[in-house]
Amino acid sequence: MTIEMLYSKIHRATVTDANLNYVGSITIDEELMEAANMRVGQKVEVLNVNNGERFSTYIIVGKRGQKDICLNGAAARKVHKGDKIIIVAYASYDEKDLLTYKPKVVILKDDNTIDYVAQNI
């Protein structure tokens, strides 16, 4: 049996842009992606702290060090620049994997710099 569990998340990112005229997805600064062990094309759930919206999309890489978090395409209608969001990735684990299971949580400051990384929540 496998169980779907939190794999990693970027917590309280600040939306830097919303681009309706793009083919969809979320742009995440490459540095933040690496800190959270997230990958280009990976499916993520986005939780908008400001308005309660929850939706799924996929990741595209943003320029390293720019601290960009941009919602593109239809998802751009679900956020406003300055909103706080949580970006969540899940993975399936078997019971043996859960013995050493430790999700990675990247906590951000208001300017999207990394405050700290937690691996034992």
mmCIF file of C-alpha atoms in Angstrom:
data_model
loop_
_atom_site.group_PDB
_atom_site.id
_atom_site.type_symbol
_atom_site.label_atom_id
_atom_site.label_comp_id
_atom_site.label_asym_id
_atom_site.label_seq_id
_atom_site.Cartn_x
_atom_site.Cartn_y
_atom_site.Cartn_z
ATOM 1 C CA MET A 1 0.000 0.000 0.000
ATOM 2 C CA THR A 2 1.161 3.534 -0.732
ATOM 3 C CA ILE A 3 0.090 6.687 1.053
ATOM 4 C CA GLU A 4 0.134 10.170 -0.461
ATOM 5 C CA MET A 5 2.038 12.486 1.871
ATOM 6 C CA LEU A 6 3.472 15.984 1.897
ATOM 7 C CA TYR A 7 6.769 15.886 -0.005
ATOM 8 C CA SER A 8 7.754 19.530 0.296
ATOM 9 C CA LYS A 9 6.329 23.009 0.470
ATOM 10 C CA ILE A 10 7.266 26.620 0.076
ATOM 11 C CA HIS A 11 5.475 28.394 2.907
ATOM 12 C CA ARG A 12 4.108 31.964 2.720
ATOM 13 C CA ALA A 13 5.613 32.996 -0.595
ATOM 14 C CA THR A 14 4.631 36.462 -1.783
ATOM 15 C CA VAL A 15 3.130 36.612 -5.280
ATOM 16 C CA THR A 16 5.299 38.954 -7.345
ATOM 17 C CA ASP A 17 3.211 38.867 -10.542
ATOM 18 C CA ALA A 18 0.135 37.381 -12.189
ATOM 19 C CA ASN A 19 0.394 36.975 -15.962
ATOM 20 C CA LEU A 20 -2.944 36.092 -17.576
ATOM 21 C CA ASN A 21 -1.461 35.985 -21.098
ATOM 22 C CA TYR A 22 0.748 32.959 -20.551
ATOM 23 C CA VAL A 23 0.118 29.286 -21.189
ATOM 24 C CA GLY A 24 -0.406 28.445 -17.514
ATOM 25 C CA SER A 25 1.663 27.317 -14.548
ATOM 26 C CA ILE A 26 3.554 28.879 -11.673
ATOM 27 C CA THR A 27 6.979 30.429 -12.131
ATOM 28 C CA ILE A 28 9.223 29.821 -9.111
ATOM 29 C CA ASP A 29 12.739 31.200 -8.598
ATOM 30 C CA GLU A 30 15.230 28.396 -9.284
ATOM 31 C CA GLU A 31 16.893 28.900 -5.878
ATOM 32 C CA LEU A 32 13.573 28.376 -4.073
ATOM 33 C CA MET A 33 12.808 25.298 -6.186
ATOM 34 C CA GLU A 34 16.144 23.743 -5.255
ATOM 35 C CA ALA A 35 15.662 24.513 -1.559
ATOM 36 C CA ALA A 36 12.308 22.692 -1.654
ATOM 37 C CA ASN A 37 13.527 19.845 -3.921
ATOM 38 C CA MET A 38 10.891 20.758 -6.492
ATOM 39 C CA ARG A 39 11.272 20.136 -10.219
ATOM 40 C CA VAL A 40 10.277 21.753 -13.500
ATOM 41 C CA GLY A 41 6.938 20.327 -14.637
ATOM 42 C CA GLN A 42 6.066 18.973 -11.201
ATOM 43 C CA LYS A 43 2.412 19.185 -10.199
ATOM 44 C CA VAL A 44 1.843 21.403 -7.179
ATOM 45 C CA GLU A 45 -1.130 22.645 -5.226
ATOM 46 C CA VAL A 46 -1.287 26.379 -4.549
ATOM 47 C CA LEU A 47 -3.079 27.644 -1.429
ATOM 48 C CA ASN A 48 -3.875 31.348 -1.341
ATOM 49 C CA VAL A 49 -3.730 32.539 2.265
ATOM 50 C CA ASN A 50 -5.446 35.837 1.384
ATOM 51 C CA ASN A 51 -8.605 34.505 -0.277
ATOM 52 C CA GLY A 52 -8.760 30.773 0.469
ATOM 53 C CA GLU A 53 -8.385 29.650 -3.172
ATOM 54 C CA ARG A 54 -6.816 26.217 -3.716
ATOM 55 C CA PHE A 55 -5.789 25.023 -7.164
ATOM 56 C CA SER A 56 -3.318 22.769 -8.947
ATOM 57 C CA THR A 57 -0.789 23.703 -11.607
ATOM 58 C CA TYR A 58 2.754 22.796 -12.632
ATOM 59 C CA ILE A 59 6.134 24.458 -12.099
ATOM 60 C CA ILE A 60 8.251 26.376 -14.568
ATOM 61 C CA VAL A 61 11.649 27.674 -13.521
ATOM 62 C CA GLY A 62 12.249 31.344 -12.823
ATOM 63 C CA LYS A 63 15.545 33.193 -12.875
ATOM 64 C CA ARG A 64 17.823 32.301 -9.972
ATOM 65 C CA GLY A 65 17.981 34.987 -7.306
ATOM 66 C CA GLN A 66 15.073 37.084 -8.632
ATOM 67 C CA LYS A 67 12.699 35.765 -5.902
ATOM 68 C CA ASP A 68 9.872 35.614 -8.454
ATOM 69 C CA ILE A 69 6.638 33.808 -7.693
ATOM 70 C CA CYS A 70 4.347 34.388 -10.678
ATOM 71 C CA LEU A 71 1.023 32.726 -11.441
ATOM 72 C CA ASN A 72 0.418 32.364 -15.161
ATOM 73 C CA GLY A 73 -2.578 31.733 -17.404
ATOM 74 C CA ALA A 74 -5.924 30.937 -15.770
ATOM 75 C CA ALA A 75 -4.289 30.668 -12.338
ATOM 76 C CA ALA A 76 -3.464 34.381 -12.563
ATOM 77 C CA ARG A 77 -7.165 35.065 -11.868
ATOM 78 C CA LYS A 78 -6.912 33.332 -8.483
ATOM 79 C CA VAL A 79 -4.237 35.611 -6.988
ATOM 80 C CA HIS A 80 -3.238 39.238 -6.731
ATOM 81 C CA LYS A 81 0.267 40.630 -6.600
ATOM 82 C CA GLY A 82 1.278 40.697 -2.928
ATOM 83 C CA ASP A 83 -0.905 37.727 -1.880
ATOM 84 C CA LYS A 84 0.657 35.150 0.415
ATOM 85 C CA ILE A 85 0.565 31.609 -0.943
ATOM 86 C CA ILE A 86 1.709 28.152 0.074
ATOM 87 C CA ILE A 87 3.061 25.896 -2.676
ATOM 88 C CA VAL A 88 2.631 22.218 -1.799
ATOM 89 C CA ALA A 89 4.012 19.082 -3.468
ATOM 90 C CA TYR A 90 2.918 15.557 -2.564
ATOM 91 C CA ALA A 91 4.437 12.142 -3.249
ATOM 92 C CA SER A 92 3.365 8.538 -2.711
ATOM 93 C CA TYR A 93 5.274 6.595 -0.102
ATOM 94 C CA ASP A 94 5.102 2.971 0.915
ATOM 95 C CA GLU A 95 4.986 2.109 4.598
ATOM 96 C CA LYS A 96 8.707 1.273 4.676
ATOM 97 C CA ASP A 97 9.572 4.760 3.324
ATOM 98 C CA LEU A 98 7.494 6.332 6.081
ATOM 99 C CA LEU A 99 9.902 5.017 8.718
ATOM 100 C CA THR A 100 12.372 7.715 7.628
ATOM 101 C CA TYR A 101 9.863 10.160 6.123
ATOM 102 C CA LYS A 102 10.760 13.846 6.526
ATOM 103 C CA PRO A 103 9.030 16.431 4.340
ATOM 104 C CA LYS A 104 10.962 19.570 3.486
ATOM 105 C CA VAL A 105 9.392 22.927 4.367
ATOM 106 C CA VAL A 106 10.956 26.151 3.101
ATOM 107 C CA ILE A 107 9.750 29.138 5.136
ATOM 108 C CA LEU A 108 10.051 32.476 3.347
ATOM 109 C CA LYS A 109 10.310 36.065 4.504
ATOM 110 C CA ASP A 110 8.052 38.737 2.974
ATOM 111 C CA ASP A 111 10.602 39.425 0.205
ATOM 112 C CA ASN A 112 10.734 35.710 -0.777
ATOM 113 C CA THR A 113 14.164 35.157 0.713
ATOM 114 C CA ILE A 114 14.546 31.965 2.690
ATOM 115 C CA ASP A 115 14.029 32.437 6.417
ATOM 116 C CA TYR A 116 14.767 28.794 7.271
ATOM 117 C CA VAL A 117 14.293 25.225 6.057
ATOM 118 C CA ALA A 118 12.591 22.683 8.289
ATOM 119 C CA GLN A 119 12.789 18.943 7.673
ATOM 120 C CA ASN A 120 11.086 17.660 10.760
ATOM 121 C CA ILE A 121 7.643 19.215 11.023
#
